[in-house]
Amino acid sequence: MQVALPLARVLEIPASVHAQMLGHAIAGLPNEACGLFAGQFGGDRVERFFPMANAARSSRIYQLDSAEIMSVERVADDNGSAVIGVMHSHTHTTDYPSPTDVADAARFDPFGVWRFIIVSLKHADPSMRCYKILGDAVTEEPMVVIGSGVGG
């Protein structure tokens, strides 16, 4: 049974958080980089990015450490927010979910609540796109970078 995703909503990312995500992706080379981001549960604005280690230490896949996930969730909860998505980089491919990414989404986000941001480092200028993934349905979500980058 194919499940339809709700209409896309625009994800707002403060310029300072956008810069953190790009910087973390580049700093992770030659491996994929990853991290979680938080905002209000069900909201459309990223409030904070949590850079994390790629436990897989691989240029082709990423793996979040379960203890680090729990730590991030605790900090988000303590600040009145929730983890609303995951960011990771692709070192050799475009900013579109791989079959591994789709399988991981089904395992970690079976209800399609999270947003998945992918940073592609395939070309000299990094690119970044956002998706909702539910089952095998991948839907791009629009993003907008807001603010000056100094304070978001």
Short mmCIF file of N, CA and C in Angstrom, two decimals:
data_model
loop_
_atom_site.label_atom_id
_atom_site.label_comp_id
_atom_site.label_asym_id
_atom_site.label_seq_id
_atom_site.Cartn_x
_atom_site.Cartn_y
_atom_site.Cartn_z
N MET A 1 0.84 -1.18 0.00
CA MET A 1 0.00 0.00 0.00
C MET A 1 0.88 1.24 0.00
N GLN A 2 0.65 2.12 -0.92
CA GLN A 2 1.40 3.37 -1.01
C GLN A 2 0.72 4.41 -0.12
N VAL A 3 1.48 5.08 0.74
CA VAL A 3 0.94 6.09 1.64
C VAL A 3 1.35 7.45 1.11
N ALA A 4 0.39 8.35 0.98
CA ALA A 4 0.68 9.70 0.50
C ALA A 4 1.20 10.56 1.65
N LEU A 5 2.25 11.31 1.37
CA LEU A 5 2.77 12.25 2.35
C LEU A 5 1.94 13.52 2.30
N PRO A 6 1.83 14.24 3.43
CA PRO A 6 1.12 15.51 3.42
C PRO A 6 1.87 16.52 2.54
N LEU A 7 1.18 17.59 2.17
CA LEU A 7 1.80 18.62 1.36
C LEU A 7 3.05 19.17 2.04
N ALA A 8 4.04 19.48 1.23
CA ALA A 8 5.32 19.96 1.74
C ALA A 8 5.15 21.32 2.41
N ARG A 9 5.89 21.50 3.49
CA ARG A 9 5.96 22.78 4.18
C ARG A 9 7.38 23.27 4.07
N VAL A 10 7.57 24.56 4.14
CA VAL A 10 8.90 25.15 4.01
C VAL A 10 9.65 25.05 5.33
N LEU A 11 10.84 24.47 5.27
CA LEU A 11 11.70 24.37 6.45
C LEU A 11 12.58 25.62 6.50
N GLU A 12 12.52 26.34 7.60
CA GLU A 12 13.33 27.54 7.79
C GLU A 12 14.60 27.17 8.55
N ILE A 13 15.74 27.57 7.98
CA ILE A 13 17.03 27.30 8.61
C ILE A 13 17.76 28.63 8.81
N PRO A 14 18.04 29.01 10.05
CA PRO A 14 18.84 30.21 10.26
C PRO A 14 20.18 30.10 9.54
N ALA A 15 20.65 31.21 8.99
CA ALA A 15 21.91 31.21 8.24
C ALA A 15 23.06 30.65 9.07
N SER A 16 23.07 30.93 10.37
CA SER A 16 24.15 30.42 11.22
C SER A 16 24.11 28.89 11.31
N VAL A 17 22.92 28.30 11.36
CA VAL A 17 22.78 26.85 11.41
C VAL A 17 23.14 26.25 10.05
N HIS A 18 22.71 26.89 8.99
CA HIS A 18 23.05 26.45 7.63
C HIS A 18 24.57 26.39 7.48
N ALA A 19 25.25 27.43 7.95
CA ALA A 19 26.72 27.48 7.88
C ALA A 19 27.35 26.37 8.72
N GLN A 20 26.76 26.08 9.89
CA GLN A 20 27.27 24.99 10.73
C GLN A 20 27.15 23.65 10.01
N MET A 21 26.03 23.41 9.37
CA MET A 21 25.82 22.15 8.65
C MET A 21 26.83 22.00 7.51
N LEU A 22 27.00 23.05 6.73
CA LEU A 22 27.96 23.00 5.62
C LEU A 22 29.38 22.81 6.15
N GLY A 23 29.72 23.55 7.18
CA GLY A 23 31.06 23.44 7.77
C GLY A 23 31.34 22.05 8.31
N HIS A 24 30.35 21.47 8.96
CA HIS A 24 30.51 20.12 9.51
C HIS A 24 30.68 19.10 8.39
N ALA A 25 29.92 19.27 7.32
CA ALA A 25 30.03 18.35 6.18
C ALA A 25 31.43 18.40 5.58
N ILE A 26 31.95 19.60 5.40
CA ILE A 26 33.28 19.78 4.81
C ILE A 26 34.36 19.26 5.76
N ALA A 27 34.21 19.56 7.05
CA ALA A 27 35.20 19.12 8.04
C ALA A 27 35.24 17.60 8.17
N GLY A 28 34.15 16.93 7.82
CA GLY A 28 34.09 15.48 7.94
C GLY A 28 34.83 14.73 6.85
N LEU A 29 35.17 15.45 5.77
CA LEU A 29 35.87 14.78 4.65
C LEU A 29 37.12 14.08 5.13
N PRO A 30 37.46 12.93 4.61
CA PRO A 30 36.90 12.29 3.42
C PRO A 30 35.64 11.48 3.71
N ASN A 31 35.19 11.43 4.96
CA ASN A 31 34.02 10.64 5.33
C ASN A 31 32.75 11.46 5.25
N GLU A 32 31.63 10.76 5.22
CA GLU A 32 30.35 11.44 5.34
C GLU A 32 30.26 12.01 6.75
N ALA A 33 29.63 13.15 6.86
CA ALA A 33 29.39 13.78 8.16
C ALA A 33 27.90 13.66 8.49
N CYS A 34 27.57 13.77 9.76
CA CYS A 34 26.16 13.65 10.14
C CYS A 34 25.89 14.43 11.42
N GLY A 35 24.61 14.65 11.68
CA GLY A 35 24.19 15.33 12.88
C GLY A 35 22.68 15.39 12.94
N LEU A 36 22.18 15.77 14.07
CA LEU A 36 20.74 15.93 14.26
C LEU A 36 20.43 17.42 14.39
N PHE A 37 19.19 17.78 14.09
CA PHE A 37 18.78 19.17 14.32
C PHE A 37 17.45 19.20 15.04
N ALA A 38 17.27 20.26 15.80
CA ALA A 38 16.11 20.37 16.69
C ALA A 38 15.33 21.64 16.40
N GLY A 39 14.06 21.59 16.77
CA GLY A 39 13.13 22.71 16.68
C GLY A 39 11.91 22.34 17.50
N GLN A 40 10.84 23.08 17.33
CA GLN A 40 9.60 22.74 18.02
C GLN A 40 8.99 21.52 17.36
N PHE A 41 8.50 20.58 18.15
CA PHE A 41 7.90 19.37 17.60
C PHE A 41 6.80 19.75 16.62
N GLY A 42 6.87 19.23 15.42
CA GLY A 42 5.88 19.53 14.39
C GLY A 42 6.11 20.88 13.72
N GLY A 43 7.16 21.60 14.15
CA GLY A 43 7.42 22.92 13.60
C GLY A 43 8.23 22.89 12.32
N ASP A 44 8.41 24.07 11.75
CA ASP A 44 9.09 24.22 10.47
C ASP A 44 10.34 25.09 10.55
N ARG A 45 10.87 25.26 11.74
CA ARG A 45 12.07 26.07 11.89
C ARG A 45 13.12 25.31 12.69
N VAL A 46 14.31 25.22 12.12
CA VAL A 46 15.43 24.60 12.82
C VAL A 46 15.95 25.61 13.84
N GLU A 47 16.07 25.18 15.07
CA GLU A 47 16.57 26.06 16.12
C GLU A 47 18.03 25.78 16.46
N ARG A 48 18.45 24.51 16.27
CA ARG A 48 19.80 24.16 16.68
C ARG A 48 20.28 22.93 15.92
N PHE A 49 21.56 22.93 15.58
CA PHE A 49 22.19 21.80 14.93
C PHE A 49 23.16 21.15 15.90
N PHE A 50 23.14 19.82 15.95
CA PHE A 50 24.03 19.05 16.81
C PHE A 50 24.96 18.22 15.92
N PRO A 51 26.18 18.71 15.65
CA PRO A 51 27.12 17.90 14.86
C PRO A 51 27.46 16.63 15.63
N MET A 52 27.52 15.52 14.91
CA MET A 52 27.80 14.24 15.54
C MET A 52 28.90 13.52 14.77
N ALA A 53 29.49 12.55 15.42
CA ALA A 53 30.51 11.72 14.77
C ALA A 53 29.83 10.69 13.88
N ASN A 54 30.43 10.39 12.76
CA ASN A 54 29.96 9.30 11.91
C ASN A 54 30.57 8.01 12.46
N ALA A 55 29.77 7.24 13.17
CA ALA A 55 30.26 6.02 13.81
C ALA A 55 30.75 5.00 12.78
N ALA A 56 30.28 5.10 11.53
CA ALA A 56 30.72 4.18 10.48
C ALA A 56 32.10 4.56 9.94
N ARG A 57 32.51 5.80 10.15
CA ARG A 57 33.81 6.28 9.64
C ARG A 57 33.98 5.88 8.17
N SER A 58 33.00 6.27 7.36
CA SER A 58 32.96 5.85 5.96
C SER A 58 32.68 7.03 5.04
N SER A 59 33.20 6.95 3.83
CA SER A 59 32.92 7.97 2.83
C SER A 59 31.65 7.65 2.04
N ARG A 60 31.03 6.50 2.32
CA ARG A 60 29.85 6.06 1.55
C ARG A 60 28.58 5.93 2.38
N ILE A 61 28.71 5.80 3.71
CA ILE A 61 27.54 5.70 4.58
C ILE A 61 27.80 6.47 5.87
N TYR A 62 26.73 6.75 6.60
CA TYR A 62 26.88 7.35 7.93
C TYR A 62 26.10 6.49 8.91
N GLN A 63 26.52 6.58 10.16
CA GLN A 63 25.82 5.87 11.23
C GLN A 63 25.88 6.74 12.47
N LEU A 64 24.72 7.00 13.05
CA LEU A 64 24.64 7.77 14.28
C LEU A 64 24.88 6.85 15.47
N ASP A 65 25.66 7.31 16.44
CA ASP A 65 25.92 6.56 17.65
C ASP A 65 24.72 6.67 18.58
N SER A 66 24.21 5.55 19.06
CA SER A 66 22.99 5.56 19.87
C SER A 66 23.14 6.36 21.17
N ALA A 67 24.30 6.28 21.81
CA ALA A 67 24.51 7.06 23.05
C ALA A 67 24.52 8.56 22.73
N GLU A 68 25.10 8.92 21.60
CA GLU A 68 25.13 10.33 21.21
C GLU A 68 23.72 10.82 20.85
N ILE A 69 22.92 9.96 20.23
CA ILE A 69 21.53 10.32 19.93
C ILE A 69 20.78 10.61 21.22
N MET A 70 20.93 9.75 22.21
CA MET A 70 20.24 9.96 23.49
C MET A 70 20.68 11.25 24.16
N SER A 71 21.97 11.57 24.07
CA SER A 71 22.48 12.81 24.64
C SER A 71 21.86 14.02 23.96
N VAL A 72 21.81 13.99 22.63
CA VAL A 72 21.22 15.10 21.88
C VAL A 72 19.74 15.24 22.22
N GLU A 73 19.02 14.13 22.28
CA GLU A 73 17.60 14.19 22.62
C GLU A 73 17.38 14.78 24.01
N ARG A 74 18.26 14.44 24.95
CA ARG A 74 18.16 14.98 26.31
C ARG A 74 18.36 16.49 26.30
N VAL A 75 19.37 16.97 25.59
CA VAL A 75 19.63 18.42 25.52
C VAL A 75 18.45 19.13 24.87
N ALA A 76 17.94 18.57 23.77
CA ALA A 76 16.79 19.18 23.10
C ALA A 76 15.59 19.24 24.05
N ASP A 77 15.30 18.13 24.72
CA ASP A 77 14.18 18.10 25.67
C ASP A 77 14.37 19.13 26.77
N ASP A 78 15.58 19.24 27.31
CA ASP A 78 15.86 20.20 28.38
C ASP A 78 15.66 21.64 27.92
N ASN A 79 15.78 21.87 26.61
CA ASN A 79 15.60 23.22 26.05
C ASN A 79 14.20 23.43 25.48
N GLY A 80 13.30 22.49 25.74
CA GLY A 80 11.92 22.64 25.30
C GLY A 80 11.71 22.42 23.81
N SER A 81 12.63 21.70 23.18
CA SER A 81 12.48 21.42 21.76
C SER A 81 12.58 19.92 21.54
N ALA A 82 12.59 19.53 20.28
CA ALA A 82 12.64 18.10 19.94
C ALA A 82 13.54 17.93 18.71
N VAL A 83 14.11 16.75 18.58
CA VAL A 83 14.84 16.43 17.37
C VAL A 83 13.81 16.32 16.25
N ILE A 84 14.04 17.08 15.18
CA ILE A 84 13.08 17.07 14.06
C ILE A 84 13.71 16.58 12.76
N GLY A 85 14.99 16.21 12.82
CA GLY A 85 15.59 15.68 11.61
C GLY A 85 17.05 15.36 11.74
N VAL A 86 17.56 14.80 10.64
CA VAL A 86 18.96 14.41 10.56
C VAL A 86 19.56 15.03 9.30
N MET A 87 20.80 15.45 9.43
CA MET A 87 21.58 15.95 8.29
C MET A 87 22.74 15.01 8.09
N HIS A 88 23.05 14.72 6.82
CA HIS A 88 24.28 14.01 6.53
C HIS A 88 24.79 14.44 5.16
N SER A 89 26.03 14.13 4.92
CA SER A 89 26.63 14.54 3.65
C SER A 89 26.82 13.34 2.74
N HIS A 90 26.85 13.63 1.47
CA HIS A 90 27.24 12.66 0.45
C HIS A 90 28.54 13.18 -0.13
N THR A 91 29.58 12.39 -0.03
CA THR A 91 30.90 12.84 -0.48
C THR A 91 31.11 12.65 -1.98
N HIS A 92 30.41 11.70 -2.59
CA HIS A 92 30.65 11.36 -3.99
C HIS A 92 29.40 11.42 -4.87
N THR A 93 28.25 11.69 -4.27
CA THR A 93 27.00 11.66 -5.02
C THR A 93 26.20 12.92 -4.77
N THR A 94 25.07 13.01 -5.47
CA THR A 94 24.22 14.19 -5.35
C THR A 94 23.49 14.23 -4.01
N ASP A 95 22.76 15.31 -3.80
CA ASP A 95 22.01 15.51 -2.56
C ASP A 95 20.60 14.91 -2.67
N TYR A 96 20.55 13.63 -3.01
CA TYR A 96 19.30 12.88 -3.08
C TYR A 96 19.47 11.60 -2.26
N PRO A 97 18.44 11.17 -1.53
CA PRO A 97 18.57 9.99 -0.68
C PRO A 97 18.94 8.72 -1.47
N SER A 98 19.94 8.03 -0.97
CA SER A 98 20.35 6.75 -1.54
C SER A 98 19.39 5.66 -1.05
N PRO A 99 19.43 4.48 -1.65
CA PRO A 99 18.62 3.38 -1.12
C PRO A 99 18.92 3.09 0.36
N THR A 100 20.18 3.23 0.76
CA THR A 100 20.55 3.04 2.17
C THR A 100 19.88 4.11 3.04
N ASP A 101 19.86 5.36 2.56
CA ASP A 101 19.21 6.44 3.30
C ASP A 101 17.72 6.15 3.50
N VAL A 102 17.07 5.66 2.45
CA VAL A 102 15.64 5.36 2.52
C VAL A 102 15.40 4.22 3.52
N ALA A 103 16.22 3.20 3.48
CA ALA A 103 16.09 2.08 4.42
C ALA A 103 16.32 2.55 5.86
N ASP A 104 17.32 3.41 6.06
CA ASP A 104 17.58 3.94 7.41
C ASP A 104 16.40 4.77 7.90
N ALA A 105 15.81 5.55 7.02
CA ALA A 105 14.66 6.38 7.40
C ALA A 105 13.50 5.50 7.87
N ALA A 106 13.27 4.39 7.18
CA ALA A 106 12.19 3.49 7.57
C ALA A 106 12.44 2.90 8.95
N ARG A 107 13.70 2.69 9.28
CA ARG A 107 14.05 2.10 10.58
C ARG A 107 13.98 3.13 11.71
N PHE A 108 14.48 4.35 11.46
CA PHE A 108 14.57 5.35 12.53
C PHE A 108 13.38 6.31 12.59
N ASP A 109 12.67 6.44 11.49
CA ASP A 109 11.54 7.37 11.42
C ASP A 109 10.39 6.71 10.67
N PRO A 110 9.82 5.64 11.23
CA PRO A 110 8.82 4.86 10.49
C PRO A 110 7.53 5.62 10.19
N PHE A 111 7.29 6.74 10.88
CA PHE A 111 6.06 7.50 10.65
C PHE A 111 6.28 8.71 9.74
N GLY A 112 7.51 8.90 9.25
CA GLY A 112 7.79 10.00 8.32
C GLY A 112 7.69 11.38 8.94
N VAL A 113 8.08 11.50 10.21
CA VAL A 113 7.99 12.77 10.92
C VAL A 113 9.23 13.65 10.67
N TRP A 114 10.39 13.03 10.65
CA TRP A 114 11.65 13.78 10.52
C TRP A 114 11.83 14.34 9.12
N ARG A 115 12.69 15.33 9.06
CA ARG A 115 13.19 15.83 7.78
C ARG A 115 14.63 15.35 7.64
N PHE A 116 14.99 15.07 6.43
CA PHE A 116 16.33 14.57 6.11
C PHE A 116 17.02 15.58 5.20
N ILE A 117 18.06 16.21 5.72
CA ILE A 117 18.84 17.17 4.94
C ILE A 117 20.09 16.46 4.46
N ILE A 118 20.35 16.58 3.16
CA ILE A 118 21.54 15.98 2.57
C ILE A 118 22.38 17.08 1.94
N VAL A 119 23.66 17.10 2.31
CA VAL A 119 24.62 18.03 1.74
C VAL A 119 25.48 17.24 0.77
N SER A 120 25.49 17.66 -0.49
CA SER A 120 26.35 17.01 -1.47
C SER A 120 27.66 17.77 -1.60
N LEU A 121 28.75 17.02 -1.50
CA LEU A 121 30.09 17.58 -1.68
C LEU A 121 30.72 17.07 -2.97
N LYS A 122 29.86 16.59 -3.87
CA LYS A 122 30.32 16.02 -5.14
C LYS A 122 31.05 17.06 -5.99
N HIS A 123 30.57 18.29 -5.95
CA HIS A 123 31.14 19.38 -6.75
C HIS A 123 31.81 20.40 -5.83
N ALA A 124 32.55 21.32 -6.42
CA ALA A 124 33.27 22.33 -5.64
C ALA A 124 32.34 23.15 -4.76
N ASP A 125 31.16 23.50 -5.28
CA ASP A 125 30.17 24.23 -4.49
C ASP A 125 29.20 23.24 -3.87
N PRO A 126 29.19 23.12 -2.53
CA PRO A 126 28.26 22.18 -1.90
C PRO A 126 26.81 22.56 -2.20
N SER A 127 25.94 21.57 -2.25
CA SER A 127 24.51 21.81 -2.40
C SER A 127 23.78 21.08 -1.27
N MET A 128 22.60 21.58 -0.94
CA MET A 128 21.85 21.04 0.20
C MET A 128 20.38 21.00 -0.15
N ARG A 129 19.76 19.84 0.11
CA ARG A 129 18.33 19.69 -0.11
C ARG A 129 17.71 18.94 1.07
N CYS A 130 16.40 19.07 1.19
CA CYS A 130 15.66 18.50 2.32
C CYS A 130 14.56 17.57 1.80
N TYR A 131 14.33 16.49 2.55
CA TYR A 131 13.33 15.49 2.15
C TYR A 131 12.53 15.00 3.34
N LYS A 132 11.33 14.53 3.03
CA LYS A 132 10.54 13.68 3.93
C LYS A 132 10.59 12.30 3.29
N ILE A 133 10.73 11.28 4.12
CA ILE A 133 10.78 9.92 3.62
C ILE A 133 9.80 9.08 4.43
N LEU A 134 8.89 8.42 3.74
CA LEU A 134 7.92 7.55 4.39
C LEU A 134 7.83 6.28 3.55
N GLY A 135 8.26 5.16 4.14
CA GLY A 135 8.34 3.93 3.36
C GLY A 135 9.36 4.12 2.25
N ASP A 136 8.93 3.88 1.04
CA ASP A 136 9.83 4.12 -0.09
C ASP A 136 9.50 5.41 -0.83
N ALA A 137 8.59 6.21 -0.27
CA ALA A 137 8.22 7.49 -0.88
C ALA A 137 9.16 8.59 -0.39
N VAL A 138 9.86 9.22 -1.34
CA VAL A 138 10.78 10.32 -1.04
C VAL A 138 10.19 11.58 -1.64
N THR A 139 9.97 12.60 -0.80
CA THR A 139 9.38 13.85 -1.24
C THR A 139 10.30 15.00 -0.85
N GLU A 140 10.72 15.77 -1.83
CA GLU A 140 11.56 16.93 -1.50
C GLU A 140 10.72 17.98 -0.80
N GLU A 141 11.31 18.58 0.22
CA GLU A 141 10.68 19.66 0.98
C GLU A 141 11.45 20.95 0.73
N PRO A 142 10.74 22.03 0.49
CA PRO A 142 11.45 23.29 0.29
C PRO A 142 12.12 23.77 1.57
N MET A 143 13.27 24.44 1.41
CA MET A 143 14.01 25.03 2.53
C MET A 143 14.28 26.49 2.20
N VAL A 144 14.38 27.30 3.23
CA VAL A 144 14.79 28.68 3.06
C VAL A 144 15.76 29.01 4.17
N VAL A 145 16.86 29.68 3.81
CA VAL A 145 17.84 30.13 4.78
C VAL A 145 17.43 31.54 5.19
N ILE A 146 17.31 31.75 6.51
CA ILE A 146 16.85 33.04 7.01
C ILE A 146 17.92 33.71 7.86
N GLY A 147 17.91 35.01 7.90
CA GLY A 147 18.84 35.77 8.74
C GLY A 147 20.16 36.03 8.05
N SER A 148 21.05 36.65 8.79
CA SER A 148 22.31 37.13 8.23
C SER A 148 23.47 36.15 8.39
N GLY A 149 23.30 35.16 9.23
CA GLY A 149 24.41 34.24 9.47
C GLY A 149 25.18 34.62 10.72
N VAL A 150 24.97 35.84 11.22
CA VAL A 150 25.67 36.28 12.42
C VAL A 150 24.96 35.78 13.65
N GLY A 151 23.66 35.97 13.71
CA GLY A 151 22.92 35.52 14.87
C GLY A 151 21.72 34.68 14.53
N GLY A 152 21.49 34.45 13.22
CA GLY A 152 20.35 33.64 12.79
C GLY A 152 19.14 34.46 12.79
#
